[in-house]
Coordinates of C-alpha atoms in Angstrom, one line a residue:
M145 CA 0.0 0.0 0.0
T146 CA 1.2 3.5 -0.8
S147 CA 2.1 5.5 2.3
P148 CA -0.4 8.3 2.9
F149 CA 2.5 10.5 3.7
Q150 CA 3.8 10.5 0.2
N151 CA 1.0 12.8 -1.1
A152 CA -0.9 15.9 0.0
D153 CA -4.3 14.2 0.7
P154 CA -5.4 14.7 4.4
D155 CA -8.4 12.4 3.9
Q156 CA -6.1 9.5 2.8
Y157 CA -3.8 10.3 5.8
F158 CA -6.6 10.0 8.3
D159 CA -8.1 7.0 6.6
Q160 CA -4.8 5.3 7.0
L161 CA -4.6 6.1 10.7
L162 CA -8.1 4.6 11.2
R163 CA -7.0 1.5 9.3
W164 CA -4.0 1.1 11.6
L165 CA -6.2 1.4 14.7
E166 CA -8.4 -1.4 13.4
L167 CA -5.3 -3.6 12.7
E168 CA -4.0 -2.9 16.2
S169 CA -7.4 -3.9 17.7
A170 CA -7.3 -7.2 15.7
A171 CA -3.7 -7.9 16.7
E172 CA -4.6 -7.4 20.4
R173 CA -7.6 -9.7 20.1
E174 CA -5.3 -12.3 18.5
R175 CA -2.9 -12.0 21.5
L176 CA -5.8 -12.6 23.9
V177 CA -6.7 -15.8 21.9
E178 CA -3.0 -17.0 22.1
R179 CA -3.0 -16.3 25.8
R180 CA -6.1 -18.4 26.4
K181 CA -4.3 -21.3 24.5
L182 CA -1.5 -21.0 26.9
I183 CA -3.9 -21.5 29.8
G184 CA -4.7 -25.0 28.5
R185 CA -1.0 -25.8 28.4
G186 CA -0.4 -24.5 31.9
D187 CA 2.0 -22.0 30.4
L188 CA 0.1 -18.8 30.9
E189 CA 3.0 -16.7 32.3
R190 CA 5.2 -17.2 29.2
S191 CA 3.3 -14.4 27.3
G192 CA 4.5 -11.9 29.9
E193 CA 1.0 -10.6 30.1
T194 CA -0.2 -12.7 33.1
L195 CA 0.9 -13.5 36.6
I196 CA -0.6 -16.6 38.3
D197 CA -0.6 -18.1 41.7
M198 CA -0.5 -14.6 43.3
V199 CA -1.6 -14.1 46.9
L200 CA -2.7 -10.9 48.7
V201 CA -0.1 -9.9 51.3
D202 CA -0.8 -6.3 52.2
H203 CA -3.1 -3.4 51.5
R204 CA -3.6 0.3 52.1
I205 CA -6.1 3.0 51.2
G206 CA -4.9 5.3 48.4
L207 CA -6.1 8.6 47.0
G208 CA -9.8 8.7 46.2
G209 CA -10.5 5.8 48.5
R210 CA -8.9 3.3 46.1
Y211 CA -7.6 0.0 47.5
L212 CA -3.8 -0.5 46.9
L213 CA -3.3 -4.2 47.2
S214 CA 0.1 -5.9 47.2
F215 CA 0.5 -9.3 45.7
H216 CA 3.4 -11.8 45.6
K217 CA 3.8 -15.4 44.6
R218 CA 2.4 -18.0 47.0
R219 CA 6.0 -19.0 47.7
Q220 CA 7.0 -15.8 49.4
D221 CA 10.6 -15.7 48.3
A222 CA 9.9 -16.4 44.6
M223 CA 10.9 -13.6 42.2
L224 CA 8.2 -12.6 39.7
P225 CA 8.8 -14.0 36.2
W226 CA 9.6 -11.5 33.4
N227 CA 6.4 -9.7 32.5
R228 CA 5.0 -6.7 30.7
L229 CA 3.0 -5.4 33.7
K230 CA 4.6 -2.0 34.2
V231 CA 3.5 0.8 36.5
G232 CA 0.4 2.3 34.9
S233 CA -0.6 -0.8 33.0
P234 CA -4.4 -1.6 33.0
V235 CA -5.0 -5.0 34.5
V236 CA -7.8 -7.4 35.6
V237 CA -7.4 -9.2 39.0
T238 CA -9.3 -12.5 38.9
D239 CA -10.0 -15.3 41.4
Q240 CA -7.7 -18.1 40.0
G241 CA -10.2 -20.7 41.2
T242 CA -12.9 -19.6 38.7
D243 CA -13.1 -20.6 35.1
D244 CA -14.7 -17.4 33.8
D245 CA -13.0 -14.2 32.8
S246 CA -14.8 -12.0 35.4
G247 CA -12.5 -10.0 37.6
V248 CA -11.8 -6.5 39.0
S249 CA -10.2 -3.9 36.8
G250 CA -7.3 -2.0 38.2
V251 CA -4.0 -0.3 37.5
I252 CA -0.4 -1.3 38.4
S253 CA 0.7 1.3 41.0
R254 CA 4.1 -0.2 42.1
R255 CA 6.3 -3.2 41.4
T256 CA 9.5 -4.8 42.6
S257 CA 11.3 -7.9 41.6
H258 CA 9.2 -9.9 44.2
Q259 CA 5.9 -8.0 44.6
I260 CA 3.4 -6.0 42.5
E261 CA 0.8 -3.5 43.8
V262 CA -2.5 -2.9 42.1
A263 CA -4.9 0.1 42.6
L264 CA -8.5 -1.1 42.5
E265 CA -11.9 0.5 43.1
T266 CA -13.4 -2.6 44.6
W267 CA -11.9 -5.5 46.6
P268 CA -11.5 -8.7 44.6
S269 CA -12.8 -12.0 45.9
G270 CA -10.6 -15.1 46.2
D271 CA -7.5 -16.5 47.9
R272 CA -5.3 -17.0 44.9
F273 CA -5.3 -14.6 42.0
R274 CA -4.4 -14.2 38.4
I275 CA -3.4 -10.7 37.2
D276 CA -3.9 -10.1 33.5
L277 CA -2.8 -7.2 31.3
S278 CA -6.0 -5.7 30.0
P279 CA -6.8 -4.4 26.5
D280 CA -7.2 -0.6 26.3
E281 CA -10.0 0.0 23.8
T282 CA -10.8 3.3 25.6
T283 CA -7.5 4.8 24.3
R284 CA -8.3 3.8 20.7
R285 CA -11.9 5.1 21.0
R286 CA -10.5 8.5 22.0
Q287 CA -8.0 8.4 19.2
R288 CA -10.7 7.7 16.6
T289 CA -12.7 10.7 18.0
A290 CA -9.7 13.0 17.7
I291 CA -9.0 11.8 14.1
A292 CA -12.6 12.7 13.2
E293 CA -12.2 16.1 14.7
A294 CA -8.9 16.7 13.0
R295 CA -10.6 16.1 9.6
Q296 CA -13.0 18.9 10.2
V297 CA -11.0 21.7 11.8
R298 CA -11.1 25.2 10.5
G299 CA -9.3 28.5 11.0
P300 CA -5.9 28.6 12.7
A301 CA -6.3 25.0 13.8
L302 CA -6.5 24.0 10.1
R303 CA -3.3 25.8 9.3
L304 CA -1.4 24.1 12.2
R305 CA -2.9 20.7 11.1
D306 CA -1.7 21.1 7.5
R307 CA 1.8 22.1 8.6
L308 CA 2.0 19.0 10.8
L309 CA 1.0 17.0 7.8
G310 CA 3.9 18.5 6.0
L311 CA 1.7 20.4 3.5
E312 CA 3.2 23.8 4.4
A313 CA 6.5 24.8 6.0
P314 CA 6.4 26.0 9.6
R315 CA 7.1 29.6 10.4
F316 CA 9.5 31.1 13.0
Q317 CA 10.1 34.6 14.4
T318 CA 13.2 36.2 13.1
E319 CA 14.1 38.0 16.3
L320 CA 13.7 37.2 20.0
P321 CA 14.2 39.3 23.1
P322 CA 17.0 38.3 25.4
V323 CA 16.2 35.3 27.6
T324 CA 17.2 34.9 31.2
F325 CA 17.3 31.2 32.0
F326 CA 16.1 29.6 35.3
S327 CA 18.4 26.5 34.8
E328 CA 22.1 26.3 34.1
L329 CA 22.0 25.3 30.4
N330 CA 24.8 24.4 28.1
P331 CA 25.0 26.4 24.8
P332 CA 23.1 23.8 22.6
Q333 CA 20.3 23.6 25.3
G334 CA 20.1 27.4 25.4
D335 CA 20.0 27.6 21.6
A336 CA 17.2 25.0 21.6
V337 CA 15.1 26.9 24.1
R338 CA 15.4 30.1 22.0
F339 CA 14.5 28.1 18.9
L340 CA 11.4 26.8 20.5
L341 CA 10.3 30.2 21.6
A342 CA 10.6 31.5 18.0
A343 CA 8.2 28.8 16.7
K344 CA 4.8 30.1 15.3
D345 CA 3.5 26.6 14.5
F346 CA 5.7 23.7 15.6
A347 CA 9.4 23.0 16.4
I348 CA 11.4 19.9 17.3
I349 CA 14.1 19.1 19.9
H350 CA 16.2 16.1 19.0
G351 CA 17.7 14.7 22.3
P352 CA 20.2 11.9 21.9
P353 CA 20.8 9.7 25.1
G354 CA 21.8 11.7 28.2
T355 CA 21.7 15.2 26.6
G356 CA 19.2 16.7 29.0
K357 CA 16.2 16.8 26.7
T358 CA 13.7 16.9 29.7
T359 CA 15.7 19.7 31.4
T360 CA 15.5 21.7 28.2
L361 CA 11.8 21.2 27.9
A362 CA 11.2 22.2 31.5
E363 CA 13.2 25.4 30.9
F364 CA 11.1 26.2 27.8
I365 CA 7.9 25.7 29.7
Y366 CA 9.2 27.9 32.5
Q367 CA 9.9 30.7 29.9
V368 CA 6.4 30.6 28.2
V369 CA 4.6 30.5 31.6
R370 CA 6.5 33.6 32.5
L371 CA 5.0 35.2 29.4
G372 CA 1.5 34.3 30.7
Q373 CA 1.0 31.4 28.4
R374 CA -0.6 28.0 29.3
V375 CA 1.0 24.6 28.4
L376 CA -0.3 21.1 28.0
A377 CA 2.7 18.9 28.7
C378 CA 2.4 15.3 27.4
A379 CA 4.3 12.1 26.8
A380 CA 3.4 8.6 25.6
S381 CA 4.2 6.9 28.9
N382 CA 3.4 7.8 32.5
T383 CA 7.0 7.5 33.4
A384 CA 8.0 10.1 30.9
V385 CA 5.3 12.4 32.1
D386 CA 6.5 12.1 35.7
N387 CA 10.1 12.7 34.7
L388 CA 9.0 16.0 33.1
L389 CA 6.8 16.9 36.1
E390 CA 9.8 16.3 38.4
K391 CA 11.8 18.9 36.5
L392 CA 8.9 21.4 36.3
I393 CA 8.0 21.6 40.0
R394 CA 11.4 23.1 40.7
S395 CA 10.6 26.2 38.6
T396 CA 6.9 26.3 37.9
P397 CA 4.5 26.1 40.9
G398 CA 1.3 26.2 38.8
V399 CA 1.6 22.7 37.5
V400 CA -0.9 19.8 38.0
R401 CA -0.6 16.1 37.1
V402 CA -3.8 14.7 35.6
G403 CA -4.3 10.9 35.5
H404 CA -5.0 7.9 37.7
P405 CA -2.9 8.6 40.9
A406 CA -1.7 5.0 40.8
R407 CA 0.1 5.8 37.6
V408 CA 2.1 8.6 39.2
F409 CA 5.4 8.4 41.1
E410 CA 4.5 8.3 44.8
S411 CA 6.9 11.2 45.5
L412 CA 4.9 13.4 43.0
R413 CA 1.4 12.5 44.1
E414 CA 0.9 15.8 46.0
H415 CA 0.9 17.5 42.6
T416 CA -1.9 15.3 41.2
L417 CA -5.3 16.6 40.4
D418 CA -6.8 14.3 43.1
E419 CA -4.6 15.8 45.8
R420 CA -5.2 19.4 44.7
V421 CA -8.9 18.8 44.6
R422 CA -8.9 17.1 48.0
F423 CA -7.6 20.3 49.7
H424 CA -10.0 22.6 48.0
P425 CA -12.8 24.0 50.3
S426 CA -15.5 22.7 48.1
S427 CA -14.2 19.2 48.4
R428 CA -14.3 19.3 52.2
I429 CA -18.0 20.4 52.0
A430 CA -18.5 17.6 49.5
D431 CA -17.0 15.0 51.9
D432 CA -19.3 16.2 54.7
L433 CA -22.3 15.8 52.4
M434 CA -21.2 12.3 51.3
R435 CA -20.9 11.3 54.9
Q436 CA -24.4 12.6 55.7
A437 CA -25.7 10.7 52.6
E438 CA -24.0 7.5 53.8
E439 CA -25.7 7.8 57.3
L440 CA -29.0 8.3 55.6
V441 CA -28.5 5.3 53.4
R442 CA -27.5 3.1 56.5
S443 CA -30.6 4.4 58.4
A444 CA -32.9 3.7 55.4
S445 CA -31.5 0.1 55.1
K446 CA -33.1 -0.8 58.5
P447 CA -36.7 0.4 58.3
G448 CA -39.3 -0.7 60.8
R449 CA -42.4 -2.7 59.9
S450 CA -44.9 0.1 59.8
G451 CA -46.0 2.0 56.7
E452 CA -44.7 5.2 58.2
A453 CA -41.2 3.7 58.7
W454 CA -41.1 2.6 55.0
R455 CA -42.2 6.1 54.0
R456 CA -39.5 7.6 56.1
A457 CA -36.9 5.2 54.7
G458 CA -37.9 6.3 51.1
Q459 CA -37.6 9.9 52.1
Q460 CA -34.1 9.3 53.6
R461 CA -33.0 7.6 50.4
S462 CA -34.2 10.5 48.3
E463 CA -32.4 13.0 50.6
A464 CA -29.3 10.9 50.3
R465 CA -29.4 11.0 46.5
A466 CA -29.9 14.8 46.6
L467 CA -26.9 15.1 49.0
Q468 CA -24.8 12.9 46.7
N469 CA -25.7 14.9 43.7
Q470 CA -24.8 18.1 45.5
A471 CA -21.5 16.7 46.6
R472 CA -20.6 15.6 43.1
S473 CA -21.5 19.1 41.8
L474 CA -19.1 20.6 44.4
E475 CA -16.4 18.1 43.4
R476 CA -16.8 19.1 39.7
Q477 CA -16.5 22.8 40.7
A478 CA -13.3 22.0 42.6
I479 CA -11.9 20.1 39.6
R480 CA -12.8 23.0 37.3
Y481 CA -11.1 25.5 39.6
V482 CA -7.9 23.5 39.9
L483 CA -7.6 23.0 36.1
D484 CA -8.6 26.5 35.2
S485 CA -6.1 28.0 37.6
S486 CA -3.2 25.7 36.5
E487 CA -0.5 27.1 34.2
V488 CA 0.7 23.7 33.2
I489 CA -1.2 20.5 32.9
C490 CA 0.8 17.2 32.7
T491 CA -0.8 14.1 31.3
T492 CA -0.2 11.3 28.9
T493 CA -1.2 11.8 25.2
T494 CA -4.3 9.7 26.0
L495 CA -6.3 12.7 27.3
D496 CA -9.5 12.5 29.4
D497 CA -11.6 14.8 27.2
D498 CA -14.5 14.8 29.7
L499 CA -12.2 16.0 32.4
L500 CA -10.4 18.7 30.4
G501 CA -13.7 19.9 28.8
D502 CA -13.0 22.8 26.4
L503 CA -9.6 23.8 27.8
H504 CA -7.3 25.2 25.2
F505 CA -3.6 25.9 25.5
D506 CA -1.0 28.2 23.9
W507 CA 1.4 25.3 23.6
V508 CA 1.3 21.5 23.7
V509 CA 4.7 19.9 24.5
I510 CA 5.0 16.2 23.7
D511 CA 8.1 14.5 25.2
E512 CA 9.4 11.1 24.0
A513 CA 7.4 11.9 20.8
C514 CA 9.1 9.2 18.8
Q515 CA 7.5 6.5 21.0
A516 CA 4.0 7.9 20.2
T517 CA 2.1 6.7 17.1
E518 CA 0.7 9.4 14.9
S519 CA -2.9 8.5 15.9
S520 CA -2.1 9.0 19.5
V521 CA -0.9 12.7 19.3
W522 CA -4.0 14.3 17.7
Q523 CA -6.0 14.5 20.9
A524 CA -3.3 16.8 22.4
V525 CA -2.5 18.7 19.2
L526 CA -6.1 19.8 18.6
R527 CA -6.0 21.6 22.0
A528 CA -3.1 24.0 21.2
D529 CA -2.0 26.9 19.0
R530 CA 1.6 25.7 18.8
V531 CA 3.3 22.3 19.2
V532 CA 6.8 21.2 20.5
L533 CA 7.9 17.6 19.8
A534 CA 10.9 16.2 21.6
G535 CA 12.6 12.8 21.4
D536 CA 15.1 10.8 19.4
H537 CA 14.1 8.9 16.3
F538 CA 17.2 6.8 16.5
Q539 CA 16.0 5.1 19.7
L540 CA 12.8 3.0 20.2
P541 CA 10.0 3.6 17.8
P542 CA 6.3 3.4 18.8
T543 CA 5.1 0.0 20.0
V544 CA 3.0 -1.6 17.3
L545 CA 1.4 -5.1 17.7
S546 CA 0.2 -5.5 14.1
E547 CA 2.9 -6.6 11.7
V548 CA 0.9 -5.4 8.8
A549 CA 0.4 -1.9 10.3
N550 CA 4.1 -1.8 11.2
R551 CA 5.1 -2.6 7.6
E552 CA 2.7 0.1 6.3
G553 CA 4.3 2.8 8.5
M554 CA 2.5 2.9 11.9
G555 CA 5.9 2.4 13.6
E556 CA 7.0 5.8 12.3
S557 CA 6.3 8.7 14.6
L558 CA 5.1 12.2 13.7
M559 CA 8.4 13.6 14.8
Q560 CA 10.4 11.3 12.6
R561 CA 8.3 12.1 9.6
L562 CA 8.6 15.9 10.1
V563 CA 12.4 15.7 10.6
E564 CA 12.7 13.7 7.4
R565 CA 10.4 16.2 5.6
F566 CA 11.9 19.5 6.8
G567 CA 15.3 18.6 8.2
Q568 CA 17.2 21.0 10.4
N569 CA 14.9 23.8 9.5
V570 CA 12.4 22.6 12.2
C571 CA 14.8 20.9 14.5
R572 CA 17.6 21.5 17.0
R573 CA 19.8 18.7 18.3
L574 CA 21.3 18.6 21.8
T575 CA 24.9 17.5 21.7
V576 CA 26.4 17.6 25.2
Q577 CA 25.7 14.4 27.1
Y578 CA 25.9 13.8 30.9
R579 CA 25.5 10.1 31.3
M580 CA 28.3 8.0 29.6
H581 CA 32.0 7.6 29.7
E582 CA 33.3 9.0 26.4
E583 CA 34.2 5.5 25.0
I584 CA 30.7 4.2 25.7
M585 CA 29.2 7.2 23.9
R586 CA 31.4 7.5 20.9
F587 CA 30.2 4.5 18.8
S588 CA 26.5 5.6 18.9
S589 CA 27.6 9.2 18.2
Q590 CA 29.4 8.0 15.1
Q591 CA 26.7 5.7 13.9
F592 CA 23.6 7.8 14.6
Y593 CA 24.5 11.4 15.3
E594 CA 27.2 12.4 12.8
S595 CA 29.8 12.3 15.6
S596 CA 28.2 15.4 17.1
L597 CA 27.9 14.2 20.7
I598 CA 30.3 15.5 23.3
A599 CA 30.8 13.9 26.8
D600 CA 30.7 16.5 29.5
H601 CA 33.9 16.8 31.6
S602 CA 32.0 15.5 34.6
V603 CA 31.4 12.1 32.9
R604 CA 33.8 11.6 30.1
G605 CA 36.5 9.7 32.1
R606 CA 34.6 8.1 35.0
R607 CA 35.0 4.3 35.5
L608 CA 33.6 1.7 37.8
C609 CA 36.9 1.6 39.8
D610 CA 36.3 5.2 40.7
L611 CA 33.2 4.3 42.8
P612 CA 33.6 4.0 46.5
N613 CA 34.5 0.4 47.7
V614 CA 35.0 -0.9 44.1
V615 CA 38.3 -2.8 43.6
T616 CA 40.5 -1.7 40.6
T617 CA 40.9 -4.6 38.2
E618 CA 41.3 -4.8 34.4
L619 CA 37.6 -5.2 34.0
T620 CA 36.5 -2.4 36.5
A621 CA 38.9 0.0 34.8
K622 CA 37.6 -0.6 31.3
P623 CA 34.6 1.4 30.2
A624 CA 33.7 -0.5 27.0
I625 CA 34.1 -4.3 26.5
F626 CA 32.9 -6.8 23.9
I627 CA 33.2 -10.5 24.8
D628 CA 33.2 -12.5 21.6
T629 CA 31.8 -16.0 21.9
A630 CA 32.5 -17.1 18.3
G631 CA 33.7 -20.7 18.1
A632 CA 32.8 -21.5 21.7
G633 CA 29.5 -23.3 21.1
F634 CA 27.4 -20.7 22.6
D635 CA 24.4 -21.5 20.4
E636 CA 21.1 -19.8 20.5
E637 CA 18.0 -22.0 21.0
L638 CA 14.2 -21.6 20.9
E639 CA 12.6 -21.5 24.3
P640 CA 10.8 -24.7 24.9
D641 CA 7.1 -24.4 23.8
G642 CA 7.8 -20.7 22.9
L643 CA 8.6 -18.4 20.1
S644 CA 11.4 -16.4 21.8
K645 CA 15.1 -17.1 21.6
R646 CA 17.6 -17.6 24.4
N647 CA 21.3 -18.4 24.8
P648 CA 22.0 -20.5 27.9
Q649 CA 25.8 -20.2 27.6
E650 CA 25.6 -16.5 27.3
A651 CA 23.3 -16.4 30.3
K652 CA 25.9 -18.5 32.3
L653 CA 28.6 -15.9 31.3
V654 CA 26.3 -13.1 32.5
L655 CA 26.0 -14.8 35.9
S656 CA 29.8 -15.0 36.1
L657 CA 30.2 -11.3 35.3
V658 CA 27.6 -10.3 37.8
R659 CA 29.2 -12.4 40.5
Y660 CA 32.6 -10.9 39.6
L661 CA 31.4 -7.3 39.8
T662 CA 29.6 -7.7 43.1
D663 CA 32.6 -9.5 44.6
R664 CA 34.6 -6.4 43.6
G665 CA 32.3 -4.0 45.4
L666 CA 29.3 -3.2 43.1
T667 CA 25.8 -3.5 44.5
G668 CA 22.9 -5.0 42.7
D669 CA 21.2 -1.6 42.2
Q670 CA 24.3 -0.4 40.3
I671 CA 24.0 -3.2 37.6
A672 CA 21.5 -3.8 34.8
I673 CA 21.2 -6.7 32.3
I674 CA 19.6 -6.0 29.0
A675 CA 18.6 -8.7 26.5
P676 CA 16.7 -8.2 23.2
Y677 CA 14.7 -11.4 23.7
A678 CA 12.1 -12.0 26.4
A679 CA 13.2 -15.7 26.7
Q680 CA 16.7 -14.6 27.7
V681 CA 15.3 -12.2 30.3
R682 CA 13.1 -15.0 31.7
L683 CA 16.1 -17.4 31.8
L684 CA 18.3 -14.8 33.6
R685 CA 15.6 -13.8 36.1
S686 CA 15.1 -17.4 37.0
R687 CA 18.8 -17.7 37.9
L688 CA 19.5 -14.4 39.6
N689 CA 18.2 -13.3 42.9
L690 CA 20.3 -10.2 43.7
E691 CA 18.5 -7.4 45.5
G692 CA 18.3 -4.3 43.3
L693 CA 19.6 -6.0 40.1
E694 CA 17.4 -5.2 37.1
V695 CA 17.0 -7.6 34.2
D696 CA 14.8 -6.4 31.3
T697 CA 14.3 -6.2 27.6
V698 CA 15.5 -3.2 25.6
D699 CA 11.9 -1.7 25.7
G700 CA 11.7 -2.1 29.4
F701 CA 15.0 -0.2 30.0
Q702 CA 14.3 2.8 27.6
G703 CA 15.1 6.1 29.4
R704 CA 17.0 4.3 32.2
E705 CA 20.6 4.2 33.2
K706 CA 23.0 2.2 35.5
E707 CA 26.6 2.4 36.5
A708 CA 27.3 -1.0 34.7
V709 CA 25.2 -2.6 32.0
I710 CA 25.7 -6.1 30.6
V711 CA 24.1 -6.6 27.2
T712 CA 23.5 -10.2 26.0
L713 CA 22.8 -10.2 22.3
V714 CA 21.7 -13.9 22.2
R715 CA 21.9 -14.6 18.5
S716 CA 24.5 -17.3 17.5
N717 CA 23.9 -19.5 14.5
D718 CA 25.7 -20.6 11.3
R719 CA 23.2 -18.8 9.1
G720 CA 24.1 -15.3 10.1
E721 CA 20.5 -14.6 11.1
I722 CA 20.0 -11.8 13.6
G723 CA 16.2 -11.2 13.5
F724 CA 15.1 -8.0 15.0
L725 CA 18.6 -7.1 16.0
S726 CA 18.7 -5.7 12.5
D727 CA 16.6 -2.8 13.9
T728 CA 19.7 -1.0 15.1
R729 CA 17.7 1.7 17.0
R730 CA 17.0 -0.9 19.6
T731 CA 20.7 -1.8 19.9
N732 CA 21.4 2.0 20.2
V733 CA 19.2 2.1 23.3
A734 CA 21.0 -0.9 24.9
L735 CA 24.4 0.5 24.2
T736 CA 23.6 3.9 25.8
R737 CA 22.3 2.9 29.2
A738 CA 25.6 2.5 31.0
K739 CA 27.3 5.3 32.8
R740 CA 30.7 3.8 33.6
C741 CA 31.0 0.3 32.1
L742 CA 29.3 -1.3 29.1
I743 CA 29.8 -5.1 28.6
V744 CA 28.4 -6.6 25.4
I745 CA 28.3 -10.4 24.8
G746 CA 27.9 -11.7 21.3
D747 CA 29.0 -14.0 18.5
S748 CA 31.1 -12.1 16.0
A749 CA 30.6 -14.9 13.4
T750 CA 26.9 -14.3 13.4
L751 CA 26.7 -10.6 14.1
G752 CA 29.6 -9.5 12.0
R753 CA 27.8 -10.2 8.7
H754 CA 25.7 -7.1 9.3
P755 CA 27.5 -3.8 8.6
F756 CA 26.4 -2.2 11.8
Y757 CA 27.7 -5.0 14.0
S758 CA 30.8 -5.3 12.0
D759 CA 31.4 -1.6 12.7
L760 CA 30.6 -2.3 16.4
L761 CA 33.2 -5.0 16.6
G762 CA 35.8 -2.7 15.0
Y763 CA 35.0 0.0 17.4
F764 CA 35.6 -2.1 20.5
E765 CA 38.9 -3.2 19.0
S766 CA 39.9 0.5 18.5
V767 CA 39.3 1.3 22.2
D768 CA 41.1 -1.9 23.3
G769 CA 37.8 -3.3 24.6
Y770 CA 37.6 -6.5 22.4
E771 CA 38.0 -9.7 24.4
T772 CA 37.2 -13.3 23.6
V773 CA 35.3 -15.8 25.8
W774 CA 38.5 -17.7 26.2
N775 CA 40.0 -14.9 28.3
E776 CA 38.2 -16.1 31.5
S777 CA 40.8 -14.4 33.7
L778 CA 39.2 -11.1 32.9
W779 CA 36.1 -12.0 35.0
Q780 CA 37.5 -14.9 37.1
G781 CA 40.8 -13.5 38.1
P782 CA 42.2 -13.1 41.6
E783 CA 40.9 -10.6 44.1

């Protein structure tokens, strides 16, 4: 099918977005069918979308009277298997003893390696529970509504829409007044803020790993709020929204976080709409009215036998309903007041239109825009006069379930398309990074960013052995290491009864490396293990039980960082097949999570046939970081 972005037909463009949404719905239904098949095989957890044999171990009352229930495996010390249940994920909690699919809907509010907390409106029944990832048709329904509205816009909104479709070039002011920054910005960051302030339609910030993209966005939002303008600050994920909120509260007091409180970092919940409303005078009156209504309902539930008693009970129920309606009206007034008086509203790109009503903004800012599908941004875009997109189109693309939709282009973000359409005329790249040792950074800089990245002096030379209590050895002194397994028989295999690949010998080597690093002074929370395949993650998690150690897929570790990162690439075969490792954006993410030490394990005979991995091997050789699996003394040497 011809891409709708190759011509100037808005109708075809929006038709294609609707088609992709239908394909995604179908793909999600297929996944549910596959998950039910796994139930029959007793293999339900393999999908990563279900946890079984969970027991309730603790509870507390959260905001809005929600129950926050903590679950862990029936065997208390058992780690949770690898799963896709992240903070903010919609789930259903079901009594495992029932055969039907009935259950209580909730949201993951916290998780650790052994325990998971779910926010629920009602208490689930049962002793042992199954927790399932839930389809999110509400999101797609809202996206379809936004697409219908985008087709019909008129006036200034039409001009912005057509510029975002690439039909017209965006406009910029030629001169700006001097800017006094709140934060201490480096020159590229300061230039980026000025560039955004000059935008009349839209502008883009390209933020490679560790370059302070969120800091730059927070500074821009501070500047426009000072000018009396309102901002809708969004991101595709709750984590990205909270990262931006965390930066904003330092400079911008008039900011409120909209969304389910369970999806918000606990340290930030005082900035949520629920909390702000709770302290509004109208809410306190509403609470009193609700208590009075509850007393009336309780009294009416125990009427006497006389006709007068039944008449009085009916009157009490009627009074209770009136009090409840009055309380809800006061709550709506409090919500309206908090939203109307906020200078910045932070939320995901899945907006609650009923809550936001007819609110309009001077700017919408979309962080991590390259992880958002095009259909997911129109809700936010339609509420603003001007748009800022920020992200990195050389890291993870949007998550797309449908292979057909992905081939047709759903995996390409609006930001990527606009950068490819207009180039540097609409974009500023940040170039000073604050995360990685220079040798960890340089390969990605060469491959993806035209060698433009610069390691700040505070990070460019830091190593593991510079950390307190870490012993200096050859391995802890090296920032970038590739351990080549070619010829050692480290063959990949298909997970039994699964479709994902794993490499048991590579996993064994990872265990040795973790043991070596912790014996030399590192703690579990300073180390991460990243694998491109879920089966390898599952295998490693079953063999590791180190407090604080994180083992996850590339997707699960996007936006994160650790002192030491071990990457196990898994693929090793005599055909040179590397599967989705050929999407080098994913590998770029894995290679740029480490601060002081990056260790990559892979088979050069398999990987080296691909130009990118051939260059990667050459790079490790150039920095004296290439090792073979035969050099065991590197990770098994003396103290």
